[in-house]
Coordinates of C-alpha atoms and ligand atoms in Angstrom, one line a residue:
X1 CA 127.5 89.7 55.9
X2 CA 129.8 91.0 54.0
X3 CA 132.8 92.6 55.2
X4 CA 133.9 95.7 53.1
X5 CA 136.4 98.1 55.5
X6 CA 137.8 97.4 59.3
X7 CA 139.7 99.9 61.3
X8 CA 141.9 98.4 64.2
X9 CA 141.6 101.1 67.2
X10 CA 144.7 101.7 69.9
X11 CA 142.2 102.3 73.1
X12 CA 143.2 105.7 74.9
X13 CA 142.4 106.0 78.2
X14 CA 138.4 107.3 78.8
X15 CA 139.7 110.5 80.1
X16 CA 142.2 111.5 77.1
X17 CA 140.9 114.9 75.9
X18 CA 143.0 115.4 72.4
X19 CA 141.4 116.6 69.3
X20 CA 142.0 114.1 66.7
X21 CA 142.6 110.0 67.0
X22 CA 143.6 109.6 63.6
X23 CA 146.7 108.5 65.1
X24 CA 144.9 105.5 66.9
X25 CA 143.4 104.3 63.9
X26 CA 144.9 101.8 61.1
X27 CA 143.0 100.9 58.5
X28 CA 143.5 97.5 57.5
X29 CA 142.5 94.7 54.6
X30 CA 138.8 93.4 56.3
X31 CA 139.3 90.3 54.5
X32 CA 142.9 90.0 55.4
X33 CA 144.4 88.4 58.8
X34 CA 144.4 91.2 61.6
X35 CA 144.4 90.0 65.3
X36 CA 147.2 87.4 67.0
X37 CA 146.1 83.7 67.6
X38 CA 147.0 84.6 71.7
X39 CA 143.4 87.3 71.0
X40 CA 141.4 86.5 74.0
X41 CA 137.9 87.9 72.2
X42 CA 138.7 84.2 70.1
X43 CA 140.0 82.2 72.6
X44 CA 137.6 82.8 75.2
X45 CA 134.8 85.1 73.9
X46 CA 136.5 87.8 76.2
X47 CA 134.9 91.4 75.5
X48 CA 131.9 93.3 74.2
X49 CA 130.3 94.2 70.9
X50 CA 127.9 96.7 69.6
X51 CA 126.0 96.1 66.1
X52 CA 124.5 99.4 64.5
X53 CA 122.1 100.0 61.6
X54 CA 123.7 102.7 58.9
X55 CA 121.3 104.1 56.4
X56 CA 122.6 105.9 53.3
X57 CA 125.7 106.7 55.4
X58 CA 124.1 108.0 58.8
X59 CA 124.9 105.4 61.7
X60 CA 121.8 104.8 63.6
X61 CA 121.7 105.9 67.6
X62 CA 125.6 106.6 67.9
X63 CA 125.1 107.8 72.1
X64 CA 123.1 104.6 73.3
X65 CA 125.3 102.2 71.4
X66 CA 128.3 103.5 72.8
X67 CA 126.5 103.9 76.1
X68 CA 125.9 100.1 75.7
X69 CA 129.5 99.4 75.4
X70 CA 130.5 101.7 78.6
X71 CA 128.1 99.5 80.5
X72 CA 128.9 96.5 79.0
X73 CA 132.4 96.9 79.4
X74 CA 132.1 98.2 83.0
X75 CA 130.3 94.5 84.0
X76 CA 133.2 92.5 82.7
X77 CA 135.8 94.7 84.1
X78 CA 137.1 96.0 81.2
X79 CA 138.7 99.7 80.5
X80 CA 136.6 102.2 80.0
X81 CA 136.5 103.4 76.7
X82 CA 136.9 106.6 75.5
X83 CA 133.2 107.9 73.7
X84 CA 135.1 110.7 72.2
X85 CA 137.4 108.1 69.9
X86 CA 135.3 105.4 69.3
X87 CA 132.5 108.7 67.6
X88 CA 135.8 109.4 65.7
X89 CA 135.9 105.8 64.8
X90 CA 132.4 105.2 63.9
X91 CA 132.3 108.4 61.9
X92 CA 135.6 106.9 59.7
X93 CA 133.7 104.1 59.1
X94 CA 130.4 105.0 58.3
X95 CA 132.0 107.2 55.6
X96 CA 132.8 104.2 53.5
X97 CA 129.4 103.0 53.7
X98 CA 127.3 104.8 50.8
X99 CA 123.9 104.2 50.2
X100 CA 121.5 101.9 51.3
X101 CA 121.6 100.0 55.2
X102 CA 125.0 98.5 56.2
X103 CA 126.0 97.3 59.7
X104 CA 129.1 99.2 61.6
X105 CA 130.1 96.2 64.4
X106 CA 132.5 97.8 67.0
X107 CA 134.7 95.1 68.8
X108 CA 136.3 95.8 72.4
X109 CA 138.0 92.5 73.5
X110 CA 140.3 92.2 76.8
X111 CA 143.3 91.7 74.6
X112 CA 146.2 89.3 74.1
X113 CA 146.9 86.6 76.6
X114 CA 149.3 87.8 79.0
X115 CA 149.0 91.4 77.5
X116 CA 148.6 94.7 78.9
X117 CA 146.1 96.3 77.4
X118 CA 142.8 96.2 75.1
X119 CA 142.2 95.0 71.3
X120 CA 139.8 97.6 69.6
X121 CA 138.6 97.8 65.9
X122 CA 135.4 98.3 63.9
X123 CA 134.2 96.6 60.9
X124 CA 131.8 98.2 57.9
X125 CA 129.5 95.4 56.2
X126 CA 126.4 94.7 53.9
X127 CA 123.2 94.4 55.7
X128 CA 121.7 91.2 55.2
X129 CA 118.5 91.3 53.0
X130 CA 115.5 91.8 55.9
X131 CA 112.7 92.8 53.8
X132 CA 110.7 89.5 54.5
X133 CA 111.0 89.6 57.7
X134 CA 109.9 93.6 58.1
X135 CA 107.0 92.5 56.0
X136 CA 105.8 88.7 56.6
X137 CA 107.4 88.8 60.1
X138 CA 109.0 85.9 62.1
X139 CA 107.9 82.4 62.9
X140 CA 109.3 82.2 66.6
X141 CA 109.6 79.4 69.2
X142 CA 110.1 79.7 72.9
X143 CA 113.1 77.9 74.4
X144 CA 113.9 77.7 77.8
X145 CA 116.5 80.1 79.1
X146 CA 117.5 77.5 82.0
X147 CA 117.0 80.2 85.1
X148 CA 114.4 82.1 86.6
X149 CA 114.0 85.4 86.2
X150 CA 115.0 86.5 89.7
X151 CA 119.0 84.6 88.5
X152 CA 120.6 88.1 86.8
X153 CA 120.4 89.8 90.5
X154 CA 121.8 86.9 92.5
X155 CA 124.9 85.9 90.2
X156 CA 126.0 88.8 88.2
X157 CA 129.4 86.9 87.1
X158 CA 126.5 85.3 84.7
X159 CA 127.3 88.9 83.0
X160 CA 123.4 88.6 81.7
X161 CA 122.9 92.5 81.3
X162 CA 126.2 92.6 79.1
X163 CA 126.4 92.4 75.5
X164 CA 129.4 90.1 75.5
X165 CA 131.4 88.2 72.7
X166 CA 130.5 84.9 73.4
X167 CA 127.5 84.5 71.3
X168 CA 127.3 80.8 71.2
X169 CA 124.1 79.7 73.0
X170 CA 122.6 82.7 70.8
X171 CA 123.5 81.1 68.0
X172 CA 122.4 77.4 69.5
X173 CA 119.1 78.9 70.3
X174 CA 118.6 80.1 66.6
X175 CA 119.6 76.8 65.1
X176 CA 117.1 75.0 67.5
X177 CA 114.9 77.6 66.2
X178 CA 115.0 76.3 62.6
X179 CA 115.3 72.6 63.1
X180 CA 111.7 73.4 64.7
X181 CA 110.3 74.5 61.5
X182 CA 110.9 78.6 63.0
X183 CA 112.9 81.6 61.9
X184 CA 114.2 82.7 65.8
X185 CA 113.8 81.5 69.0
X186 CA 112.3 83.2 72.1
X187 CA 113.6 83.1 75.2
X188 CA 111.7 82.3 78.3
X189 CA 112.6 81.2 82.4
X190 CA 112.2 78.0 83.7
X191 CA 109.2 80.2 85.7
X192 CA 107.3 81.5 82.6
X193 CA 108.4 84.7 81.9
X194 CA 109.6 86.5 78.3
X195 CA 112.9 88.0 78.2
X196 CA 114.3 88.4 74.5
X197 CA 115.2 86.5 71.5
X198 CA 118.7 85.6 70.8
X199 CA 119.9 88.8 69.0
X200 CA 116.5 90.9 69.2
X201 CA 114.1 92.4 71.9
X202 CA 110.9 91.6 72.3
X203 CA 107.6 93.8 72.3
X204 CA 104.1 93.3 73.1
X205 CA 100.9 95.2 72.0
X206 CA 98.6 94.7 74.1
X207 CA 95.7 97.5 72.9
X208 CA 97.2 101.0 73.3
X209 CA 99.9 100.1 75.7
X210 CA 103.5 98.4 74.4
X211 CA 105.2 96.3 76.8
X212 CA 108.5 94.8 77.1
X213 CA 110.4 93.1 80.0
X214 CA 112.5 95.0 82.1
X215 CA 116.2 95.4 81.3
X216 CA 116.9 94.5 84.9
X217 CA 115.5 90.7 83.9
X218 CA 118.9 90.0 82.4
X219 CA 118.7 91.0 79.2
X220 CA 120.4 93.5 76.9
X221 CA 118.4 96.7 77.0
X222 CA 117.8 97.3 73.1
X223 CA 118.9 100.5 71.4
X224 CA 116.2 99.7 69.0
X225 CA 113.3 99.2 71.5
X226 CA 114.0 102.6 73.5
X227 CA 114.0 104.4 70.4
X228 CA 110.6 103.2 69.2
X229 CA 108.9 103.5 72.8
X230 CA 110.6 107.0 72.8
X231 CA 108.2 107.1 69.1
X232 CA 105.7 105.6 70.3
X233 CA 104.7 107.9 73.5
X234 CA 105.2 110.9 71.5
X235 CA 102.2 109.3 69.1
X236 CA 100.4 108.9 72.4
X237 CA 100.9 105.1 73.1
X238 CA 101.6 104.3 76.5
X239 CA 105.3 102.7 76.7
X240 CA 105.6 100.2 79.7
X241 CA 108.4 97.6 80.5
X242 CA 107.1 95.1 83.5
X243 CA 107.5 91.5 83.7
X244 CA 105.9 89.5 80.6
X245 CA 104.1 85.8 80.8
X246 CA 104.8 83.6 77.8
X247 CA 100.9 84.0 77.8
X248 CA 101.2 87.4 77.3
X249 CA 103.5 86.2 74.4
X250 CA 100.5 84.1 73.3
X251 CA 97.9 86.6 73.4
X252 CA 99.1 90.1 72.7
X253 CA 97.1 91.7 69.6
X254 CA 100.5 91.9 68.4
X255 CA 104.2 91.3 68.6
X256 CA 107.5 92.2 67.4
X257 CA 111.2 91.6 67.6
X258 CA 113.6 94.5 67.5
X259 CA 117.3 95.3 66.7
X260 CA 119.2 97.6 64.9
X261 CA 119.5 95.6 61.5
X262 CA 116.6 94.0 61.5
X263 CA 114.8 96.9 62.9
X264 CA 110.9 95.7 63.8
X265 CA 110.3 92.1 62.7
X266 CA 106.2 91.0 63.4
X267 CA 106.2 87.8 64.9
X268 CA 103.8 85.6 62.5
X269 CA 103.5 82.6 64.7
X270 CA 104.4 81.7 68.6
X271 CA 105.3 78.2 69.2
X272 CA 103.2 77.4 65.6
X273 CA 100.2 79.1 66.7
X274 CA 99.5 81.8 63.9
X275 CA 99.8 85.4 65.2
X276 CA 98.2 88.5 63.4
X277 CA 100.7 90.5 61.7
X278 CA 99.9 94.3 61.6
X279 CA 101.2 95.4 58.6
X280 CA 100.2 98.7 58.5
X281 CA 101.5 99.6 61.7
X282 CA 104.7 97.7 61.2
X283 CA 105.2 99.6 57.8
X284 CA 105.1 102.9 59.9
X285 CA 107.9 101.4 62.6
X286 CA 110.1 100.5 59.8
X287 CA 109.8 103.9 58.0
X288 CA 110.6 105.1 61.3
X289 CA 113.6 102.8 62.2
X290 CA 115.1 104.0 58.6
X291 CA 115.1 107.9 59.3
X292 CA 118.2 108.8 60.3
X293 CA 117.9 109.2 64.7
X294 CA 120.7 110.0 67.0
Ligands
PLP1 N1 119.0 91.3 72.8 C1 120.0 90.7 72.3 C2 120.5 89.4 72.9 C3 120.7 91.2 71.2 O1 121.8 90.5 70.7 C4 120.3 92.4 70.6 C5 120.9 93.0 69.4 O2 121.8 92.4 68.8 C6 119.1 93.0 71.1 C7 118.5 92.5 72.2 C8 118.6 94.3 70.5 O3 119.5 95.4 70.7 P1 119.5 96.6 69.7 O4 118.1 97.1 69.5 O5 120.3 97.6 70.4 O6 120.2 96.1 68.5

Protein backbone atom coordinates (compact mmCIF):
# COMPACT_ATOMS: atom_id res chain seq x y z
CA UNK A 1 0.00 0.00 0.00
CA UNK A 2 1.01 2.94 -0.78
CA UNK A 3 1.75 5.63 1.65
CA UNK A 4 0.68 9.13 0.50
CA UNK A 5 0.32 11.55 3.95
CA UNK A 6 1.18 10.71 7.84
CA UNK A 7 0.42 12.89 10.73
CA UNK A 8 2.50 12.29 13.97
CA UNK A 9 -0.11 12.94 17.02
CA UNK A 10 1.13 14.32 20.71
CA UNK A 11 -1.48 12.05 22.81
CA UNK A 12 -3.54 14.47 25.35
CA UNK A 13 -4.88 13.04 28.13
CA UNK A 14 -8.62 11.27 27.45
CA UNK A 15 -10.16 13.87 29.48
CA UNK A 16 -8.58 17.13 27.78
CA UNK A 17 -11.70 19.11 26.61
CA UNK A 18 -10.01 21.95 24.23
CA UNK A 19 -11.47 22.88 20.99
CA UNK A 20 -8.83 22.47 18.42
CA UNK A 21 -5.62 19.85 18.36
CA UNK A 22 -4.08 21.32 15.52
CA UNK A 23 -1.40 22.02 17.86
CA UNK A 24 -0.84 18.10 18.54
CA UNK A 25 -0.52 17.40 15.08
CA UNK A 26 2.77 17.55 12.69
CA UNK A 27 2.45 16.60 9.48
CA UNK A 28 5.41 14.90 8.24
CA UNK A 29 7.10 13.32 4.81
CA UNK A 30 5.18 9.55 4.93
CA UNK A 31 8.05 8.27 3.00
CA UNK A 32 10.60 9.98 5.05
CA UNK A 33 12.16 8.63 8.58
CA UNK A 34 9.77 9.66 11.49
CA UNK A 35 9.95 7.56 14.75
CA UNK A 36 13.38 6.86 16.96
CA UNK A 37 15.13 3.41 16.66
CA UNK A 38 14.40 3.16 20.90
CA UNK A 39 10.18 3.06 19.35
CA UNK A 40 8.86 0.13 21.25
CA UNK A 41 5.75 -0.45 18.53
CA UNK A 42 9.20 -1.74 16.34
CA UNK A 43 11.13 -3.26 18.91
CA UNK A 44 8.56 -5.19 20.48
CA UNK A 45 5.26 -4.86 18.62
CA UNK A 46 4.19 -2.71 21.74
CA UNK A 47 0.69 -0.94 20.92
CA UNK A 48 -2.53 -1.00 18.99
CA UNK A 49 -3.73 -0.32 15.42
CA UNK A 50 -6.95 0.46 13.69
CA UNK A 51 -7.23 0.01 9.73
CA UNK A 52 -10.34 1.95 8.10
CA UNK A 53 -11.91 1.92 4.67
CA UNK A 54 -12.31 5.69 3.11
CA UNK A 55 -14.48 6.02 0.12
CA UNK A 56 -14.30 9.14 -2.01
CA UNK A 57 -13.03 10.94 1.20
CA UNK A 58 -15.71 9.68 3.90
CA UNK A 59 -13.76 7.41 6.48
CA UNK A 60 -15.82 4.31 7.09
CA UNK A 61 -17.28 3.69 10.85
CA UNK A 62 -15.12 6.53 12.63
CA UNK A 63 -17.05 5.65 16.49
CA UNK A 64 -16.41 1.71 16.49
CA UNK A 65 -12.88 2.07 15.16
CA UNK A 66 -11.92 4.34 17.73
CA UNK A 67 -14.00 2.35 20.19
CA UNK A 68 -11.77 -0.53 19.05
CA UNK A 69 -8.68 1.32 20.04
CA UNK A 70 -10.14 2.44 23.63
CA UNK A 71 -10.53 -1.27 24.22
CA UNK A 72 -7.69 -2.39 22.74
CA UNK A 73 -5.62 0.00 24.34
CA UNK A 74 -7.27 -0.52 27.81
CA UNK A 75 -6.15 -4.54 27.60
CA UNK A 76 -2.46 -3.73 27.11
CA UNK A 77 -2.46 -1.04 29.69
CA UNK A 78 -2.00 1.73 27.68
CA UNK A 79 -3.36 5.54 28.11
CA UNK A 80 -6.52 6.13 27.12
CA UNK A 81 -6.82 8.00 24.29
CA UNK A 82 -8.61 10.93 23.74
CA UNK A 83 -11.79 10.11 20.91
CA UNK A 84 -12.24 13.84 20.56
CA UNK A 85 -8.38 14.30 18.92
CA UNK A 86 -7.86 11.26 17.21
CA UNK A 87 -11.80 12.37 15.12
CA UNK A 88 -9.70 15.56 14.65
CA UNK A 89 -6.94 13.42 13.33
CA UNK A 90 -8.78 11.21 11.19
CA UNK A 91 -10.80 14.06 9.75
CA UNK A 92 -7.09 15.82 8.74
CA UNK A 93 -6.32 12.83 7.13
CA UNK A 94 -9.09 11.72 5.32
CA UNK A 95 -9.06 15.19 3.65
CA UNK A 96 -6.13 14.29 1.65
CA UNK A 97 -7.67 11.27 0.39
CA UNK A 98 -9.81 12.18 -2.74
CA UNK A 99 -11.72 9.86 -4.65
CA UNK A 100 -11.92 6.33 -4.84
CA UNK A 101 -11.13 3.78 -1.44
CA UNK A 102 -7.94 4.49 0.54
CA UNK A 103 -7.00 3.03 3.90
CA UNK A 104 -6.54 5.69 7.04
CA UNK A 105 -4.19 3.26 9.68
CA UNK A 106 -4.02 4.96 13.12
CA UNK A 107 -0.94 3.84 15.26
CA UNK A 108 -0.89 4.07 19.19
CA UNK A 109 2.41 2.42 20.36
CA UNK A 110 3.64 2.56 24.18
CA UNK A 111 6.36 4.82 23.17
CA UNK A 112 10.24 5.13 23.42
CA UNK A 113 12.16 2.79 25.68
CA UNK A 114 12.58 4.35 28.94
CA UNK A 115 10.10 7.12 27.90
CA UNK A 116 7.22 8.77 29.42
CA UNK A 117 4.69 8.78 27.38
CA UNK A 118 2.89 7.50 24.04
CA UNK A 119 3.86 7.55 20.20
CA UNK A 120 0.75 8.48 18.08
CA UNK A 121 0.33 9.12 14.25
CA UNK A 122 -1.90 8.24 11.33
CA UNK A 123 -1.04 7.29 7.94
CA UNK A 124 -3.28 7.92 4.54
CA UNK A 125 -2.65 5.10 1.77
CA UNK A 126 -3.98 3.51 -1.58
CA UNK A 127 -6.25 0.71 -1.13
CA UNK A 128 -4.96 -2.29 -2.53
CA UNK A 129 -6.89 -3.48 -5.77
CA UNK A 130 -9.73 -6.04 -4.01
CA UNK A 131 -12.06 -6.37 -6.83
CA UNK A 132 -11.20 -10.14 -7.41
CA UNK A 133 -11.67 -11.03 -4.28
CA UNK A 134 -15.29 -9.06 -3.85
CA UNK A 135 -16.22 -10.90 -6.90
CA UNK A 136 -14.44 -14.48 -7.29
CA UNK A 137 -14.00 -14.63 -3.52
CA UNK A 138 -11.19 -16.38 -1.52
CA UNK A 139 -9.67 -19.79 -1.63
CA UNK A 140 -9.15 -20.27 2.30
CA UNK A 141 -7.40 -22.95 4.45
CA UNK A 142 -7.93 -23.70 8.04
CA UNK A 143 -4.81 -23.66 10.31
CA UNK A 144 -4.69 -24.49 13.65
CA UNK A 145 -4.77 -21.59 16.12
CA UNK A 146 -2.77 -23.80 18.89
CA UNK A 147 -5.52 -23.32 21.84
CA UNK A 148 -8.94 -24.11 22.60
CA UNK A 149 -11.46 -21.90 22.47
CA UNK A 150 -12.09 -21.69 26.23
CA UNK A 151 -7.77 -20.11 26.32
CA UNK A 152 -8.79 -16.10 25.86
CA UNK A 153 -10.82 -16.33 29.34
CA UNK A 154 -8.11 -18.18 31.33
CA UNK A 155 -4.92 -16.08 30.17
CA UNK A 156 -5.83 -12.65 29.13
CA UNK A 157 -1.95 -11.60 29.10
CA UNK A 158 -2.42 -13.61 25.66
CA UNK A 159 -4.13 -10.05 24.80
CA UNK A 160 -6.36 -12.25 22.19
CA UNK A 161 -9.41 -9.67 22.14
CA UNK A 162 -6.79 -6.80 21.29
CA UNK A 163 -5.91 -5.54 18.03
CA UNK A 164 -2.27 -5.31 18.77
CA UNK A 165 0.89 -4.44 16.71
CA UNK A 166 2.50 -7.55 16.52
CA UNK A 167 1.01 -8.97 13.53
CA UNK A 168 3.57 -11.65 12.82
CA UNK A 169 1.74 -15.03 13.18
CA UNK A 170 -1.04 -13.09 11.02
CA UNK A 171 1.22 -12.70 8.54
CA UNK A 172 2.78 -16.49 9.06
CA UNK A 173 -0.69 -17.76 8.86
CA UNK A 174 -1.24 -15.99 5.36
CA UNK A 175 2.02 -17.15 3.89
CA UNK A 176 1.19 -20.80 4.98
CA UNK A 177 -2.02 -19.92 3.32
CA UNK A 178 -0.36 -19.54 -0.13
CA UNK A 179 2.30 -22.12 -0.05
CA UNK A 180 -0.99 -24.37 0.24
CA UNK A 181 -2.22 -23.29 -3.07
CA UNK A 182 -4.86 -20.60 -0.94
CA UNK A 183 -5.38 -16.87 -0.82
CA UNK A 184 -6.01 -16.63 3.43
CA UNK A 185 -5.95 -18.88 6.07
CA UNK A 186 -8.69 -19.61 8.59
CA UNK A 187 -8.24 -20.00 11.87
CA UNK A 188 -9.53 -22.82 13.94
CA UNK A 189 -8.81 -24.43 17.95
CA UNK A 190 -7.11 -27.32 18.57
CA UNK A 191 -10.99 -28.38 19.61
CA UNK A 192 -12.77 -27.58 16.27
CA UNK A 193 -14.13 -24.41 16.45
CA UNK A 194 -13.93 -21.21 13.83
CA UNK A 195 -12.64 -18.03 15.04
CA UNK A 196 -11.36 -15.60 12.20
CA UNK A 197 -8.90 -15.30 9.58
CA UNK A 198 -5.71 -13.51 10.07
CA UNK A 199 -6.85 -9.91 9.23
CA UNK A 200 -10.67 -10.63 8.51
CA UNK A 201 -13.91 -11.99 10.25
CA UNK A 202 -15.61 -14.70 9.46
CA UNK A 203 -19.43 -15.18 8.59
CA UNK A 204 -21.65 -17.99 7.93
CA UNK A 205 -25.03 -18.32 5.99
CA UNK A 206 -26.61 -20.85 7.04
CA UNK A 207 -30.42 -20.27 5.30
CA UNK A 208 -31.83 -17.03 6.67
CA UNK A 209 -29.71 -16.75 9.74
CA UNK A 210 -25.81 -15.22 9.59
CA UNK A 211 -23.52 -16.51 12.14
CA UNK A 212 -20.25 -15.63 13.45
CA UNK A 213 -18.28 -16.65 16.56
CA UNK A 214 -18.46 -14.72 19.48
CA UNK A 215 -16.10 -11.78 20.13
CA UNK A 216 -15.56 -13.30 23.61
CA UNK A 217 -13.73 -16.44 21.61
CA UNK A 218 -10.57 -14.31 21.43
CA UNK A 219 -10.92 -12.67 18.52
CA UNK A 220 -11.08 -9.05 17.32
CA UNK A 221 -14.79 -8.07 17.10
CA UNK A 222 -14.90 -6.65 13.42
CA UNK A 223 -16.13 -3.19 12.67
CA UNK A 224 -17.06 -4.60 9.30
CA UNK A 225 -19.12 -7.56 10.56
CA UNK A 226 -21.33 -5.51 13.10
CA UNK A 227 -22.09 -3.18 10.43
CA UNK A 228 -23.44 -5.70 8.02
CA UNK A 229 -25.36 -7.78 10.76
CA UNK A 230 -26.70 -4.24 11.87
CA UNK A 231 -27.78 -4.37 7.55
CA UNK A 232 -28.72 -7.44 7.57
CA UNK A 233 -31.50 -7.59 10.43
CA UNK A 234 -32.92 -4.44 9.22
CA UNK A 235 -33.46 -6.58 5.70
CA UNK A 236 -35.00 -9.18 8.03
CA UNK A 237 -32.13 -11.73 8.38
CA UNK A 238 -31.62 -13.08 11.65
CA UNK A 239 -28.02 -11.94 12.97
CA UNK A 240 -26.52 -14.52 15.51
CA UNK A 241 -22.90 -14.88 16.92
CA UNK A 242 -22.53 -18.47 18.83
CA UNK A 243 -19.76 -20.85 18.71
CA UNK A 244 -19.02 -22.15 14.95
CA UNK A 245 -17.64 -25.95 14.07
CA UNK A 246 -15.11 -26.00 11.23
CA UNK A 247 -18.14 -28.17 9.87
CA UNK A 248 -20.19 -25.42 10.02
CA UNK A 249 -17.29 -23.81 8.01
CA UNK A 250 -17.71 -26.83 5.55
CA UNK A 251 -21.31 -26.68 5.12
CA UNK A 252 -22.76 -23.29 5.30
CA UNK A 253 -24.73 -22.33 1.96
CA UNK A 254 -22.35 -19.68 2.09
CA UNK A 255 -19.45 -17.83 3.57
CA UNK A 256 -17.57 -14.70 3.77
CA UNK A 257 -14.58 -12.87 5.17
CA UNK A 258 -14.94 -9.35 6.34
CA UNK A 259 -12.81 -6.15 7.09
CA UNK A 260 -12.78 -2.81 6.37
CA UNK A 261 -10.63 -2.78 3.02
CA UNK A 262 -11.51 -5.74 1.81
CA UNK A 263 -15.01 -5.29 2.86
CA UNK A 264 -17.08 -8.89 2.14
CA UNK A 265 -14.76 -11.39 0.40
CA UNK A 266 -16.88 -15.01 -0.57
CA UNK A 267 -14.96 -17.70 0.36
CA UNK A 268 -14.62 -19.96 -2.97
CA UNK A 269 -13.08 -23.01 -1.50
CA UNK A 270 -12.50 -24.46 2.33
CA UNK A 271 -9.59 -26.55 2.76
CA UNK A 272 -9.80 -27.17 -1.44
CA UNK A 273 -13.32 -28.23 -1.27
CA UNK A 274 -15.16 -25.76 -3.78
CA UNK A 275 -17.74 -23.59 -1.96
CA UNK A 276 -20.75 -21.77 -3.80
CA UNK A 277 -20.06 -18.18 -4.18
CA UNK A 278 -23.36 -15.99 -4.08
CA UNK A 279 -22.69 -13.37 -6.19
CA UNK A 280 -25.67 -11.61 -6.17
CA UNK A 281 -25.94 -11.28 -2.72
CA UNK A 282 -22.27 -10.49 -2.29
CA UNK A 283 -22.72 -7.66 -4.99
CA UNK A 284 -25.43 -6.12 -2.63
CA UNK A 285 -22.92 -6.31 0.72
CA UNK A 286 -20.30 -4.62 -1.21
CA UNK A 287 -22.53 -1.86 -2.54
CA UNK A 288 -23.40 -1.58 0.97
CA UNK A 289 -19.89 -1.69 2.56
CA UNK A 290 -19.07 1.26 -0.07
CA UNK A 291 -21.86 3.81 1.15
CA UNK A 292 -20.57 6.01 3.27
CA UNK A 293 -21.78 4.68 7.24
CA UNK A 294 -20.77 6.12 10.55
N1 LIG B 1 -9.90 -10.01 12.72
C1 LIG B 1 -8.61 -9.64 12.55
C2 LIG B 1 -7.53 -10.46 13.15
C3 LIG B 1 -8.31 -8.46 11.84
O1 LIG B 1 -7.03 -8.07 11.70
C4 LIG B 1 -9.36 -7.71 11.28
C5 LIG B 1 -9.09 -6.48 10.53
O2 LIG B 1 -8.00 -6.13 10.22
C6 LIG B 1 -10.67 -8.15 11.45
C7 LIG B 1 -10.91 -9.30 12.19
C8 LIG B 1 -11.83 -7.40 10.85
O3 LIG B 1 -12.03 -6.18 11.53
P1 LIG B 1 -12.66 -4.91 10.79
O4 LIG B 1 -13.91 -5.38 10.13
O5 LIG B 1 -12.92 -3.97 11.89
O6 LIG B 1 -11.65 -4.43 9.81
Amino acid sequence: MALRFALMIDPVASDDRRESFDDAFTVVDPLGPALPLGELSAQRGDGVFESLGVVDGHAQEVGPHLDRLAHSAHLLDLPAPNAAQWRAAIARVAAEAGPGESVIKLILSRGIEEGSSPTAWVTLATAPENTRARTEGVRVVTLDRGYQLDVPGRAPWLLLGAKTLSYAVNMAAIREAKRRGADDAVFVTTDGYVLEAPTASVILRLGDRFVTPEPAAGILHGTTQRSLFAHLAQRGFSTVYEPVLLSDLRTADAAWLLSSVRLAAPISAVDGVEKTVDRDLTDELNAYLLSPRD
